[in-house]
Amino acid sequence: MNFLYVFKRLLQALLITFIAVSINFIIPRMIPGDPIEAALSTKIAISGSVSVDVQKIAAEYRKKFGLDQPLYIQYINYLYDLARFELGVSLVNFPEKVSYQILYSLPWTIGLLTVSIILTFIIGTLIGAIMAWPQTPNAFHILIMPFMLLSTIPFFLLGIILLFLFAILWSVFPAGGGYSPLLIIDYDWETVSNIIYHSILPALSLIFGGLGAWVLSMRAMMISVQGEDYITYAKSKGLKSSRIFVWYCMRNAMLPQFTNLALTLGTMIGGAVLVEIIFSYPGIGSILFSAIAGKDYFVIQGIVFILIITLSLSLFIIDLLYPIIDPRIKYSD
């Protein structure tokens, strides 16, 4: 492995992460209104107290959290805290730490995303390869139009359609949540099956939302690969059709799919956030939506920071693995 190549890719990943983290600092502060006063007003409304001086208390809280300082000082403190992985506390649910909220919700999002991405990649790649194979029955090609339609529908719209059909109209699956409210969570099959049951519709929204693009891209690559000289040579040698399909056509057509995987990770993560909101799934998306609605700066910054790190790390790993997957690509500039 060329360590200079790895070092340069690492610097690129760090630079992209730094730019994304800086944007993450700016965007929450563009939300109109004072987050401290909004959080205090919510708490006062819940408690029913009317004799509290909101502005005076808000001024103390702004001083405590450093929000009364100039923007560049806030930015320096923000970077310093991130360097120590100190994400702060929730303004709305003070003094609960942001890291606690993220640690609770992150496994739900990771589980949903991992299963959805793997299934979408495998199913989409396989169906696309079969659709492009000349020996596939013509009736199978009717599926091209539905997959083209799926590739144009966003994740959240599919989620709404599935929610209406299978949770409201037919009541096959639960309308939302990560598990039944009556369930006592434990390390047993009842808990696992209940969680899987509640995650089916959110997972299907992500799978169907990404399946069309995977099928069409793999089909296009398979058609392109079938015109290569090594395919003609393999046929002239009298190799079995199944061997040519798997080891010559599909194997080589899959290589650009790994690049596509890196490019679609961001789309899948963004789609998962919206899908979680629609299904009230207890993942990162639901917490992020609540934080935006409540102008909870630190929760927004913490969640987006974790998403940035996750995406940057995933792209960096895929970038390093790609030359291993395709030996024709060398670790060079």
Short mmCIF file of C-alpha atoms in Angstrom, two decimals:
data_model
loop_
_atom_site.label_atom_id
_atom_site.label_comp_id
_atom_site.label_asym_id
_atom_site.label_seq_id
_atom_site.Cartn_x
_atom_site.Cartn_y
_atom_site.Cartn_z
CA MET A 1 0.00 0.00 0.00
CA ASN A 2 1.25 3.46 -0.93
CA PHE A 3 1.30 5.38 2.36
CA LEU A 4 1.69 8.71 0.53
CA TYR A 5 -1.61 7.99 -1.24
CA VAL A 6 -3.29 7.15 2.06
CA PHE A 7 -1.88 10.29 3.70
CA LYS A 8 -3.15 12.54 0.90
CA ARG A 9 -6.59 10.92 1.00
CA LEU A 10 -6.64 11.41 4.77
CA LEU A 11 -5.80 15.10 4.38
CA GLN A 12 -8.59 15.46 1.82
CA ALA A 13 -11.05 13.78 4.18
CA LEU A 14 -9.99 16.05 7.05
CA LEU A 15 -10.32 19.16 4.88
CA ILE A 16 -13.81 18.16 3.72
CA THR A 17 -14.77 17.38 7.31
CA PHE A 18 -13.48 20.76 8.50
CA ILE A 19 -15.51 22.62 5.86
CA ALA A 20 -18.65 20.61 6.67
CA VAL A 21 -18.18 21.17 10.41
CA SER A 22 -17.80 24.92 9.83
CA ILE A 23 -21.04 24.99 7.83
CA ASN A 24 -22.62 23.01 10.65
CA PHE A 25 -21.71 25.86 13.01
CA ILE A 26 -23.23 28.54 10.78
CA ILE A 27 -26.54 26.99 9.72
CA PRO A 28 -28.18 26.61 13.19
CA ARG A 29 -27.39 30.25 13.92
CA MET A 30 -29.28 31.29 10.79
CA ILE A 31 -32.52 30.02 12.31
CA PRO A 32 -34.55 33.11 13.29
CA GLY A 33 -35.31 33.70 16.96
CA ASP A 34 -33.45 33.21 20.22
CA PRO A 35 -33.00 29.51 21.10
CA ILE A 36 -32.57 30.24 24.83
CA GLU A 37 -35.80 32.20 25.07
CA ALA A 38 -37.62 29.58 22.99
CA ALA A 39 -36.45 26.77 25.27
CA LEU A 40 -37.34 28.73 28.42
CA SER A 41 -40.77 29.68 27.06
CA THR A 42 -41.50 26.02 26.39
CA LYS A 43 -40.48 25.00 29.90
CA ILE A 44 -42.48 27.83 31.47
CA ALA A 45 -45.54 26.91 29.43
CA ILE A 46 -45.28 23.31 30.62
CA SER A 47 -44.80 24.27 34.27
CA GLY A 48 -47.57 26.87 34.16
CA SER A 49 -45.47 29.54 35.89
CA VAL A 50 -46.21 33.15 34.89
CA SER A 51 -43.99 35.09 37.31
CA VAL A 52 -40.67 34.31 35.65
CA ASP A 53 -38.59 36.99 33.95
CA VAL A 54 -37.70 35.10 30.76
CA GLN A 55 -35.33 37.71 29.35
CA LYS A 56 -33.29 37.94 32.57
CA ILE A 57 -32.93 34.17 32.87
CA ALA A 58 -32.20 33.92 29.13
CA ALA A 59 -29.35 36.41 29.51
CA GLU A 60 -27.79 34.27 32.26
CA TYR A 61 -28.09 31.14 30.15
CA ARG A 62 -26.57 32.86 27.10
CA LYS A 63 -23.63 33.83 29.29
CA LYS A 64 -23.35 30.29 30.65
CA PHE A 65 -23.30 28.73 27.17
CA GLY A 66 -21.11 31.44 25.63
CA LEU A 67 -23.82 32.58 23.21
CA ASP A 68 -23.34 36.20 24.30
CA GLN A 69 -19.80 36.28 22.93
CA PRO A 70 -18.78 37.41 19.43
CA LEU A 71 -19.39 34.86 16.68
CA TYR A 72 -15.70 34.14 16.08
CA ILE A 73 -15.18 33.37 19.79
CA GLN A 74 -18.16 30.99 19.66
CA TYR A 75 -16.61 29.35 16.59
CA ILE A 76 -13.24 28.83 18.31
CA ASN A 77 -14.93 27.38 21.39
CA TYR A 78 -17.05 25.18 19.12
CA LEU A 79 -13.97 23.71 17.39
CA TYR A 80 -12.20 23.25 20.72
CA ASP A 81 -15.16 21.34 22.16
CA LEU A 82 -15.45 19.14 19.05
CA ALA A 83 -11.74 18.31 19.26
CA ARG A 84 -12.48 16.90 22.73
CA PHE A 85 -15.74 15.31 21.50
CA GLU A 86 -17.61 17.53 23.94
CA LEU A 87 -20.99 18.13 22.29
CA GLY A 88 -22.53 20.22 25.07
CA VAL A 89 -25.96 19.97 26.66
CA SER A 90 -29.47 20.23 25.30
CA LEU A 91 -31.03 23.67 25.70
CA VAL A 92 -34.55 22.25 25.67
CA ASN A 93 -33.84 19.29 27.97
CA PHE A 94 -31.20 20.93 30.16
CA PRO A 95 -29.01 19.55 31.75
CA GLU A 96 -29.19 16.39 29.59
CA LYS A 97 -26.03 15.95 27.53
CA VAL A 98 -26.21 15.84 23.74
CA SER A 99 -23.93 12.81 23.71
CA TYR A 100 -26.46 10.87 25.80
CA GLN A 101 -29.25 11.58 23.31
CA ILE A 102 -27.04 10.57 20.40
CA LEU A 103 -25.82 7.36 22.09
CA TYR A 104 -29.42 6.35 22.72
CA SER A 105 -30.65 7.00 19.17
CA LEU A 106 -27.56 6.16 17.10
CA PRO A 107 -27.90 2.33 17.28
CA TRP A 108 -31.44 2.59 15.85
CA THR A 109 -30.23 4.60 12.86
CA ILE A 110 -27.13 2.45 12.30
CA GLY A 111 -29.22 -0.74 12.35
CA LEU A 112 -31.82 0.66 9.96
CA LEU A 113 -29.25 2.11 7.56
CA THR A 114 -26.94 -0.92 7.55
CA VAL A 115 -29.68 -3.41 6.74
CA SER A 116 -31.25 -1.10 4.13
CA ILE A 117 -27.99 -0.30 2.32
CA ILE A 118 -26.83 -3.93 2.21
CA LEU A 119 -30.18 -5.25 0.96
CA THR A 120 -30.55 -2.43 -1.59
CA PHE A 121 -27.05 -3.04 -2.93
CA ILE A 122 -27.40 -6.83 -3.19
CA ILE A 123 -30.96 -6.93 -4.56
CA GLY A 124 -30.49 -4.00 -6.94
CA THR A 125 -27.20 -5.33 -8.31
CA LEU A 126 -28.60 -8.84 -8.84
CA ILE A 127 -31.84 -7.71 -10.50
CA GLY A 128 -30.00 -5.24 -12.74
CA ALA A 129 -27.57 -7.94 -13.86
CA ILE A 130 -30.37 -10.41 -14.62
CA MET A 131 -32.35 -7.81 -16.58
CA ALA A 132 -29.36 -7.13 -18.85
CA TRP A 133 -28.51 -10.78 -19.51
CA PRO A 134 -29.55 -11.84 -23.05
CA GLN A 135 -30.85 -15.24 -21.89
CA THR A 136 -33.29 -13.67 -19.42
CA PRO A 137 -36.95 -14.18 -20.47
CA ASN A 138 -38.44 -11.14 -22.21
CA ALA A 139 -41.27 -10.97 -19.67
CA PHE A 140 -38.67 -10.00 -17.06
CA HIS A 141 -37.91 -6.77 -18.93
CA ILE A 142 -41.37 -5.44 -18.10
CA LEU A 143 -39.89 -4.51 -14.70
CA ILE A 144 -37.78 -1.75 -16.26
CA MET A 145 -40.60 0.80 -16.14
CA PRO A 146 -41.48 0.21 -12.45
CA PHE A 147 -37.82 0.51 -11.47
CA MET A 148 -37.48 3.71 -13.51
CA LEU A 149 -40.49 5.06 -11.63
CA LEU A 150 -39.00 4.04 -8.26
CA SER A 151 -35.76 5.84 -9.07
CA THR A 152 -37.64 9.16 -9.30
CA ILE A 153 -39.63 8.91 -6.06
CA PRO A 154 -37.92 10.35 -2.94
CA PHE A 155 -37.59 8.31 0.24
CA PHE A 156 -40.00 10.35 2.32
CA LEU A 157 -42.77 10.12 -0.30
CA LEU A 158 -42.40 6.35 -0.45
CA GLY A 159 -42.56 6.32 3.34
CA ILE A 160 -45.85 8.24 3.29
CA ILE A 161 -47.29 5.88 0.65
CA LEU A 162 -46.25 2.75 2.57
CA LEU A 163 -47.53 4.25 5.80
CA PHE A 164 -50.94 4.93 4.28
CA LEU A 165 -51.25 1.54 2.56
CA PHE A 166 -49.84 -0.89 5.13
CA ALA A 167 -50.43 0.92 8.43
CA ILE A 168 -53.60 2.96 7.95
CA LEU A 169 -55.54 1.33 5.11
CA TRP A 170 -54.74 -2.34 5.80
CA SER A 171 -53.16 -2.23 9.29
CA VAL A 172 -50.51 -4.82 8.45
CA PHE A 173 -47.64 -3.01 10.19
CA PRO A 174 -47.50 -0.45 13.04
CA ALA A 175 -47.79 3.19 12.04
CA GLY A 176 -44.71 4.31 13.95
CA GLY A 177 -42.29 3.86 16.80
CA GLY A 178 -39.37 1.53 17.24
CA TYR A 179 -41.20 -1.01 19.41
CA SER A 180 -44.53 -1.60 21.09
CA PRO A 181 -45.21 0.77 24.03
CA LEU A 182 -46.27 -2.23 26.13
CA LEU A 183 -43.06 -4.15 25.42
CA ILE A 184 -40.61 -4.75 28.25
CA ILE A 185 -37.26 -4.52 26.48
CA ASP A 186 -34.94 -7.40 27.23
CA TYR A 187 -32.36 -9.55 25.47
CA ASP A 188 -34.88 -12.09 24.17
CA TRP A 189 -36.56 -13.07 20.92
CA GLU A 190 -39.77 -11.21 21.74
CA THR A 191 -37.89 -7.90 21.89
CA VAL A 192 -35.90 -8.63 18.72
CA SER A 193 -38.96 -9.69 16.72
CA ASN A 194 -40.93 -6.66 17.92
CA ILE A 195 -38.15 -4.26 16.90
CA ILE A 196 -37.81 -5.93 13.49
CA TYR A 197 -41.58 -5.79 13.01
CA HIS A 198 -41.64 -2.03 13.67
CA SER A 199 -38.64 -1.40 11.40
CA ILE A 200 -40.05 -3.14 8.30
CA LEU A 201 -41.87 -0.13 6.84
CA PRO A 202 -38.99 2.36 7.43
CA ALA A 203 -36.55 -0.15 5.92
CA LEU A 204 -38.80 -0.78 2.90
CA SER A 205 -39.02 2.97 2.31
CA LEU A 206 -35.22 3.18 2.09
CA ILE A 207 -34.86 -0.03 0.08
CA PHE A 208 -37.52 0.83 -2.51
CA GLY A 209 -36.27 4.42 -2.66
CA GLY A 210 -32.78 3.33 -3.66
CA LEU A 211 -33.54 0.11 -5.52
CA GLY A 212 -34.51 1.69 -8.84
CA ALA A 213 -31.23 3.58 -9.24
CA TRP A 214 -29.17 0.50 -8.35
CA VAL A 215 -31.05 -1.71 -10.83
CA LEU A 216 -30.75 0.77 -13.70
CA SER A 217 -27.06 1.49 -13.10
CA MET A 218 -26.16 -2.20 -12.88
CA ARG A 219 -28.19 -2.97 -16.00
CA ALA A 220 -26.33 -0.25 -17.92
CA MET A 221 -22.94 -1.55 -16.77
CA MET A 222 -23.84 -5.14 -17.68
CA ILE A 223 -24.86 -4.09 -21.20
CA SER A 224 -21.57 -2.21 -21.58
CA VAL A 225 -19.47 -5.11 -20.26
CA GLN A 226 -21.06 -7.66 -22.61
CA GLY A 227 -19.44 -5.91 -25.58
CA GLU A 228 -15.90 -6.37 -24.24
CA ASP A 229 -13.38 -8.64 -25.97
CA TYR A 230 -12.87 -10.89 -22.95
CA ILE A 231 -16.58 -11.78 -22.99
CA THR A 232 -16.33 -12.77 -26.66
CA TYR A 233 -13.20 -14.78 -25.87
CA ALA A 234 -14.93 -16.54 -22.97
CA LYS A 235 -17.84 -17.51 -25.21
CA SER A 236 -15.47 -18.79 -27.90
CA LYS A 237 -13.83 -21.06 -25.33
CA GLY A 238 -17.18 -22.70 -24.74
CA LEU A 239 -17.50 -21.72 -21.08
CA LYS A 240 -20.84 -22.25 -19.38
CA SER A 241 -23.30 -19.40 -19.62
CA SER A 242 -23.65 -19.23 -15.84
CA ARG A 243 -19.88 -18.92 -15.41
CA ILE A 244 -19.67 -16.10 -17.97
CA PHE A 245 -22.59 -14.34 -16.29
CA VAL A 246 -21.14 -14.45 -12.76
CA TRP A 247 -17.36 -14.37 -13.18
CA TYR A 248 -16.94 -12.34 -16.35
CA CYS A 249 -19.93 -10.03 -16.76
CA MET A 250 -21.32 -9.45 -13.28
CA ARG A 251 -17.95 -9.41 -11.53
CA ASN A 252 -16.58 -6.65 -13.77
CA ALA A 253 -19.83 -4.69 -13.95
CA MET A 254 -19.98 -4.53 -10.14
CA LEU A 255 -16.78 -2.50 -9.82
CA PRO A 256 -18.39 0.88 -10.64
CA GLN A 257 -21.19 -0.05 -8.25
CA PHE A 258 -18.80 0.34 -5.32
CA THR A 259 -18.04 3.87 -6.49
CA ASN A 260 -21.78 4.46 -6.72
CA LEU A 261 -22.11 3.12 -3.18
CA ALA A 262 -19.75 5.83 -1.92
CA LEU A 263 -21.65 8.52 -3.82
CA THR A 264 -25.08 7.42 -2.56
CA LEU A 265 -24.18 7.11 1.12
CA GLY A 266 -25.02 10.74 1.74
CA THR A 267 -28.38 10.37 -0.02
CA MET A 268 -29.22 7.27 2.01
CA ILE A 269 -28.30 8.96 5.29
CA GLY A 270 -30.38 12.02 4.43
CA GLY A 271 -33.26 9.78 3.38
CA ALA A 272 -33.04 7.82 6.63
CA VAL A 273 -33.37 11.03 8.64
CA LEU A 274 -36.61 11.97 6.83
CA VAL A 275 -37.99 8.44 7.00
CA GLU A 276 -37.39 8.29 10.75
CA ILE A 277 -39.36 11.50 11.18
CA ILE A 278 -42.30 10.13 9.17
CA PHE A 279 -42.46 6.88 11.15
CA SER A 280 -41.54 8.44 14.53
CA TYR A 281 -38.62 6.00 14.59
CA PRO A 282 -36.40 6.54 17.67
CA GLY A 283 -33.28 7.31 15.66
CA ILE A 284 -31.15 10.33 14.88
CA GLY A 285 -33.76 11.78 12.51
CA SER A 286 -36.49 12.15 15.10
CA ILE A 287 -34.15 13.86 17.57
CA LEU A 288 -32.82 16.16 14.85
CA PHE A 289 -36.35 17.18 13.84
CA SER A 290 -37.26 17.98 17.44
CA ALA A 291 -34.03 19.93 17.88
CA ILE A 292 -34.67 22.03 14.77
CA ALA A 293 -38.26 22.72 15.86
CA GLY A 294 -37.01 23.74 19.33
CA LYS A 295 -33.96 25.67 18.03
CA ASP A 296 -31.72 23.47 20.14
CA TYR A 297 -28.32 24.58 18.77
CA PHE A 298 -26.11 22.06 20.50
CA VAL A 299 -28.26 19.04 19.66
CA ILE A 300 -28.40 20.08 15.99
CA GLN A 301 -24.64 20.61 15.88
CA GLY A 302 -23.93 17.34 17.70
CA ILE A 303 -26.11 15.18 15.46
CA VAL A 304 -24.90 16.75 12.22
CA PHE A 305 -21.30 16.43 13.45
CA ILE A 306 -21.79 12.68 13.99
CA LEU A 307 -23.34 12.36 10.51
CA ILE A 308 -20.42 14.26 8.98
CA ILE A 309 -17.84 12.06 10.72
CA THR A 310 -19.71 8.89 9.76
CA LEU A 311 -20.00 9.87 6.10
CA SER A 312 -16.41 11.10 5.84
CA LEU A 313 -15.05 7.94 7.45
CA SER A 314 -17.18 5.72 5.20
CA LEU A 315 -16.00 7.50 2.05
CA PHE A 316 -12.39 7.34 3.22
CA ILE A 317 -12.61 3.58 3.83
CA ILE A 318 -14.27 2.94 0.47
CA ASP A 319 -11.62 5.05 -1.23
CA LEU A 320 -8.90 2.88 0.32
CA LEU A 321 -10.66 -0.41 -0.43
CA TYR A 322 -11.40 0.35 -4.07
CA PRO A 323 -7.88 -0.51 -5.36
CA ILE A 324 -8.13 -3.80 -3.45
CA ILE A 325 -11.48 -4.58 -5.05
CA ASP A 326 -10.16 -3.69 -8.52
CA PRO A 327 -6.46 -4.65 -8.84
CA ARG A 328 -6.19 -2.61 -12.04
CA ILE A 329 -6.37 0.55 -9.95
CA LYS A 330 -3.11 1.49 -8.27
CA TYR A 331 -2.40 3.56 -5.16
CA SER A 332 -1.06 6.52 -7.09
CA ASP A 333 -2.00 10.07 -7.96
#
